[in-house]
Structure formats: structure tokens, C-alpha cells
């Protein structure tokens, strides 16, 4: 995760991880809207790829695919680790 954040040129990954730390569940569209309101220049596809990567490569997100949209949340077992990394990064 530290290497992943180290390649974060504009802070967007840190913002998304902090968003998931709130404990809520988010669709890709909701994450996109949050970033768009935060004045990040992002595309929906870029956000989708980033969240998907967090899910598959880092393994820290859980995904619910039962509805029309994938719903992501931070796995409970990783909340303390993610919080600690973000606090010290």
C-alpha cells in the first residue's frame, strides 16, 4: 500500500482511501462524484480502474455485485492498517 500511495502524484488515491475509511459503501459513480466535487480532474473510467485495482491488487475492498452497480467497501480487517498507513504517510 505504501508503494501504491508513493505513485500517487496528485493525492487522489489517499483521498479515496480516506473516503472508504468512513465505513460507508460506495459505487464507482459515488466515488467519481466525490472526487469531481473535490476539484480532481478525473474520468469515470479512471475512477473505475482505480477502485477496481484497489479491490484486485491490494485486496482491501469488498465488493457487492448483486445490484445494478458494484458496491465497494473497505474490509473491516483492513481499517486499522489503512488508517495507520494514511496517518503516517
Coordinates of N, CA, C and O in Angstrom, one line a residue:
X1 N 0.8 -1.2 0.0 CA 0.0 0.0 0.0 C 0.9 1.3 0.0 O 0.5 2.2 -0.6
X2 N 2.0 1.2 0.7 CA 2.9 2.4 0.7 C 3.4 2.7 -0.7 O 3.5 3.8 -1.1
X3 N 3.8 1.6 -1.4 CA 4.3 1.8 -2.8 C 3.2 2.3 -3.7 O 3.4 3.2 -4.5
X4 N 2.0 1.8 -3.5 CA 0.8 2.3 -4.2 C 0.6 3.8 -4.0 O 0.3 4.6 -4.9
X5 N 0.7 4.2 -2.7 CA 0.5 5.7 -2.4 C 1.7 6.5 -2.9 O 1.6 7.7 -3.2
X6 N 2.9 5.9 -3.0 CA 4.1 6.6 -3.4 C 4.0 7.0 -4.9 O 4.6 7.9 -5.3
X7 N 3.2 6.3 -5.6 CA 3.0 6.6 -7.0 C 1.8 7.6 -7.2 O 1.3 7.8 -8.4
X8 N 1.2 8.1 -6.2 CA 0.1 8.9 -6.2 C 0.5 10.4 -6.4 O 0.8 11.1 -5.4
X9 N 0.5 10.9 -7.6 CA 1.1 12.2 -7.9 C 0.2 13.4 -7.4 O 0.8 14.4 -7.0
X10 N -1.1 13.2 -7.4 CA -1.9 14.3 -7.0 C -2.8 14.1 -5.8 O -3.6 14.9 -5.5
X11 N -2.5 13.0 -5.0 CA -3.2 12.8 -3.8 C -4.6 12.1 -3.9 O -5.2 11.9 -2.9
X12 N -4.9 11.7 -5.1 CA -6.3 11.2 -5.3 C -6.5 9.8 -4.6 O -7.5 9.5 -4.1
X13 N -5.4 9.0 -4.6 CA -5.6 7.7 -4.0 C -5.7 7.8 -2.5 O -6.5 7.1 -1.9
X14 N -5.0 8.7 -1.9 CA -5.2 8.9 -0.5 C -6.6 9.4 -0.1 O -7.2 9.0 0.8
X15 N -7.1 10.3 -1.0 CA -8.5 10.8 -0.7 C -9.5 9.7 -0.8 O -10.4 9.6 0.0
X16 N -9.3 8.8 -1.8 CA -10.3 7.7 -2.0 C -10.2 6.7 -0.8 O -11.2 6.3 -0.3
X17 N -9.0 6.4 -0.4 CA -8.8 5.5 0.8 C -9.4 6.2 2.0 O -10.1 5.5 2.8
X18 N -9.2 7.5 2.2 CA -9.9 8.1 3.3 C -11.4 8.1 3.3 O -12.1 8.0 4.3
X19 N -11.9 8.2 2.0 CA -13.3 8.1 1.8 C -13.8 6.7 2.3 O -14.8 6.6 3.0
X20 N -13.1 5.7 1.9 CA -13.6 4.3 2.3 C -13.4 4.1 3.8 O -14.1 3.3 4.4
X21 N -12.5 4.8 4.4 CA -12.3 4.7 5.9 C -13.5 5.2 6.7 O -13.7 4.8 7.8
X22 N -14.4 6.0 6.0 CA -15.6 6.4 6.7 C -16.5 5.3 7.1 O -17.4 5.4 7.9
X23 N -16.3 4.1 6.5 CA -17.1 2.9 6.8 C -18.3 2.8 5.9 O -19.0 1.8 6.0
X24 N -18.5 3.7 5.0 CA -19.6 3.6 4.1 C -19.3 2.7 2.9 O -18.2 2.3 2.7
X25 N -20.4 2.4 2.2 CA -20.3 1.7 0.9 C -20.5 2.6 -0.2 O -21.4 3.5 -0.1
X26 N -19.7 2.5 -1.3 CA -19.8 3.4 -2.4 C -19.8 2.7 -3.8 O -19.1 1.7 -3.9
X27 N -20.6 3.2 -4.7 CA -20.5 2.8 -6.1 C -19.3 3.6 -6.7 O -18.9 4.6 -6.2
X28 N -18.9 3.1 -7.9 CA -17.9 3.9 -8.7 C -18.4 5.3 -9.0 O -17.7 6.2 -8.9
X29 N -19.7 5.4 -9.3 CA -20.3 6.7 -9.6 C -20.2 7.6 -8.4 O -20.0 8.8 -8.5
X30 N -20.5 7.1 -7.2 CA -20.4 7.9 -6.0 C -19.0 8.4 -5.7 O -18.7 9.5 -5.3
X31 N -18.0 7.5 -5.9 CA -16.6 7.9 -5.7 C -16.2 9.0 -6.8 O -15.6 10.0 -6.4
X32 N -16.7 8.8 -8.0 CA -16.4 9.7 -9.0 C -17.0 11.1 -8.7 O -16.3 12.1 -8.8
X33 N -18.2 11.1 -8.3 CA -18.9 12.4 -7.9 C -18.1 13.1 -6.7 O -18.0 14.3 -6.7
X34 N -17.7 12.3 -5.8 CA -17.0 12.9 -4.6 C -15.7 13.5 -5.1 O -15.3 14.6 -4.7
X35 N -14.9 12.8 -6.0 CA -13.7 13.4 -6.5 C -13.9 14.6 -7.4 O -13.1 15.5 -7.3
X36 N -15.0 14.5 -8.2 CA -15.3 15.6 -9.1 C -15.6 16.9 -8.3 O -15.2 18.0 -8.6
X37 N -16.3 16.7 -7.2 CA -16.6 17.9 -6.3 C -15.4 18.4 -5.6 O -15.3 19.5 -5.2
X38 N -14.4 17.5 -5.4 CA -13.1 17.9 -4.7 C -12.1 18.5 -5.7 O -11.0 18.6 -5.4
X39 N -12.6 18.8 -6.9 CA -11.8 19.5 -7.9 C -10.6 18.6 -8.4 O -9.6 19.2 -8.8
X40 N -10.8 17.4 -8.4 CA -9.9 16.5 -9.1 C -10.3 16.3 -10.5 O -11.5 16.1 -10.8
X41 N -9.4 16.4 -11.5 CA -9.7 16.1 -12.9 C -9.6 14.6 -13.1 O -8.5 14.1 -13.3
X42 N -10.8 14.0 -13.1 CA -10.8 12.5 -13.3 C -11.9 12.2 -14.3 O -12.9 12.9 -14.4
X43 N -11.7 11.0 -14.9 CA -12.8 10.5 -15.7 C -13.5 9.3 -14.9 O -12.9 8.7 -14.0
X44 N -14.7 9.0 -15.3 CA -15.4 7.9 -14.7 C -14.6 6.6 -14.9 O -14.5 5.8 -14.0
X45 N -14.1 6.4 -16.1 CA -13.3 5.2 -16.4 C -12.1 5.1 -15.5 O -11.7 4.0 -15.1
X46 N -11.4 6.2 -15.3 CA -10.2 6.3 -14.5 C -10.5 5.9 -13.0 O -9.8 5.2 -12.4
X47 N -11.6 6.4 -12.5 CA -12.1 6.1 -11.1 C -12.4 4.6 -11.1 O -12.0 3.9 -10.1
X48 N -13.1 4.1 -12.1 CA -13.5 2.7 -12.1 C -12.3 1.8 -12.1 O -12.2 0.8 -11.3
X49 N -11.2 2.2 -12.8 CA -10.0 1.4 -12.9 C -9.3 1.5 -11.5 O -8.8 0.5 -11.0
X50 N -9.3 2.7 -10.9 CA -8.6 2.8 -9.6 C -9.2 2.0 -8.5 O -8.6 1.3 -7.8
X51 N -10.5 2.1 -8.5 CA -11.3 1.3 -7.4 C -11.1 -0.2 -7.7 O -10.9 -1.0 -6.8
X52 N -11.2 -0.6 -8.9 CA -11.0 -2.0 -9.3 C -9.7 -2.5 -8.9 O -9.5 -3.6 -8.4
X53 N -8.6 -1.7 -9.1 CA -7.3 -2.0 -8.7 C -7.1 -2.2 -7.2 O -6.5 -3.1 -6.7
X54 N -7.8 -1.3 -6.5 CA -7.7 -1.4 -5.0 C -8.4 -2.7 -4.6 O -7.9 -3.3 -3.6
X55 N -9.4 -3.1 -5.3 CA -10.1 -4.3 -5.0 C -9.2 -5.6 -5.3 O -9.0 -6.4 -4.5
X56 N -8.7 -5.6 -6.6 CA -8.0 -6.8 -7.0 C -6.5 -6.9 -6.6 O -6.1 -7.9 -6.1
X57 N -5.8 -5.8 -6.7 CA -4.4 -5.9 -6.4 C -4.1 -5.7 -4.9 O -3.3 -6.5 -4.4
X58 N -4.7 -4.8 -4.3 CA -4.5 -4.6 -2.9 C -5.3 -5.5 -2.0 O -4.9 -5.8 -0.9
X59 N -6.5 -5.9 -2.5 CA -7.3 -6.8 -1.7 C -7.9 -6.2 -0.5 O -8.4 -7.0 0.4
X60 N -8.0 -4.9 -0.4 CA -8.6 -4.3 0.8 C -10.0 -3.9 0.7 O -10.6 -3.5 1.7
X61 N -10.6 -4.0 -0.5 CA -12.0 -3.7 -0.6 C -12.9 -5.0 -0.8 O -12.4 -6.0 -1.4
X62 N -14.1 -4.9 -0.3 CA -15.0 -6.0 -0.6 C -16.0 -5.4 -1.6 O -16.2 -4.2 -1.7
X63 N -16.5 -6.3 -2.4 CA -17.4 -5.9 -3.5 C -18.7 -6.6 -3.4 O -18.7 -7.8 -3.1
X64 N -19.8 -5.9 -3.6 CA -21.1 -6.5 -3.7 C -21.7 -6.3 -5.1 O -21.8 -5.1 -5.5
X65 N -21.9 -7.3 -5.8 CA -22.3 -7.2 -7.2 C -23.7 -7.7 -7.4 O -24.1 -8.0 -8.6
X66 N -24.5 -7.7 -6.4 CA -25.9 -8.2 -6.6 C -26.8 -7.2 -7.2 O -27.8 -7.6 -7.8
X67 N -26.5 -5.9 -7.2 CA -27.4 -4.9 -7.8 C -27.0 -4.5 -9.2 O -26.2 -5.2 -9.8
X68 N -27.5 -3.3 -9.6 CA -27.1 -2.8 -10.9 C -25.7 -2.4 -11.0 O -25.1 -2.4 -12.1
X69 N -25.1 -1.9 -9.9 CA -23.8 -1.4 -9.8 C -23.0 -2.1 -8.8 O -23.5 -2.5 -7.7
X70 N -21.7 -2.2 -9.0 CA -20.8 -2.8 -8.0 C -20.7 -1.8 -6.8 O -20.6 -0.6 -7.0
X71 N -20.8 -2.3 -5.6 CA -20.8 -1.5 -4.4 C -19.5 -2.0 -3.6 O -19.4 -3.1 -3.3
X72 N -18.6 -1.0 -3.4 CA -17.4 -1.3 -2.7 C -17.4 -0.8 -1.3 O -18.0 0.3 -1.0
X73 N -16.7 -1.5 -0.4 CA -16.4 -1.0 0.9 C -15.1 -1.5 1.4 O -14.6 -2.5 0.9
X74 N -14.5 -0.9 2.4 CA -13.3 -1.3 2.9 C -13.5 -2.5 3.8 O -14.4 -2.4 4.7
X75 N -12.7 -3.5 3.6 CA -12.9 -4.7 4.5 C -12.6 -4.3 5.9 O -11.6 -3.6 6.2
X76 N -13.4 -4.8 6.8 CA -13.2 -4.5 8.3 C -11.8 -4.8 8.8 O -11.3 -4.0 9.6
X77 N -11.2 -5.9 8.3 CA -9.9 -6.3 8.8 C -8.8 -5.4 8.4 O -7.7 -5.4 9.0
X78 N -9.1 -4.5 7.4 CA -8.0 -3.6 6.9 C -8.2 -2.2 7.4 O -7.3 -1.3 7.1
X79 N -9.2 -1.9 8.1 CA -9.5 -0.5 8.5 C -8.4 0.1 9.4 O -7.9 1.2 9.1
X80 N -7.9 -0.6 10.4 CA -6.8 -0.1 11.2 C -5.5 0.0 10.4 O -4.8 1.0 10.6
X81 N -5.2 -0.9 9.6 CA -4.0 -0.9 8.8 C -4.0 0.3 7.8 O -3.1 1.1 7.8
X82 N -5.1 0.5 7.1 CA -5.2 1.6 6.2 C -5.2 2.9 6.9 O -4.5 3.9 6.5
X83 N -5.9 3.0 8.0 CA -5.8 4.2 8.8 C -4.4 4.6 9.3 O -4.0 5.7 9.2
X84 N -3.7 3.6 9.7 CA -2.3 3.8 10.2 C -1.4 4.2 9.1 O -0.6 5.1 9.2
X85 N -1.5 3.6 7.9 CA -0.7 3.9 6.8 C -1.0 5.4 6.3 O -0.1 6.2 6.1
X86 N -2.3 5.7 6.2 CA -2.6 7.1 5.8 C -2.2 8.1 6.8 O -1.8 9.2 6.5
X87 N -2.2 7.8 8.1 CA -1.9 8.7 9.1 C -0.4 9.0 9.1 O 0.1 10.1 9.4
X88 N 0.4 8.0 8.8 CA 1.9 8.1 8.8 C 2.5 8.4 7.4 O 3.7 8.5 7.3
X89 N 1.6 8.5 6.4 CA 2.1 8.8 5.0 C 2.2 10.2 4.7 O 1.4 11.0 5.0

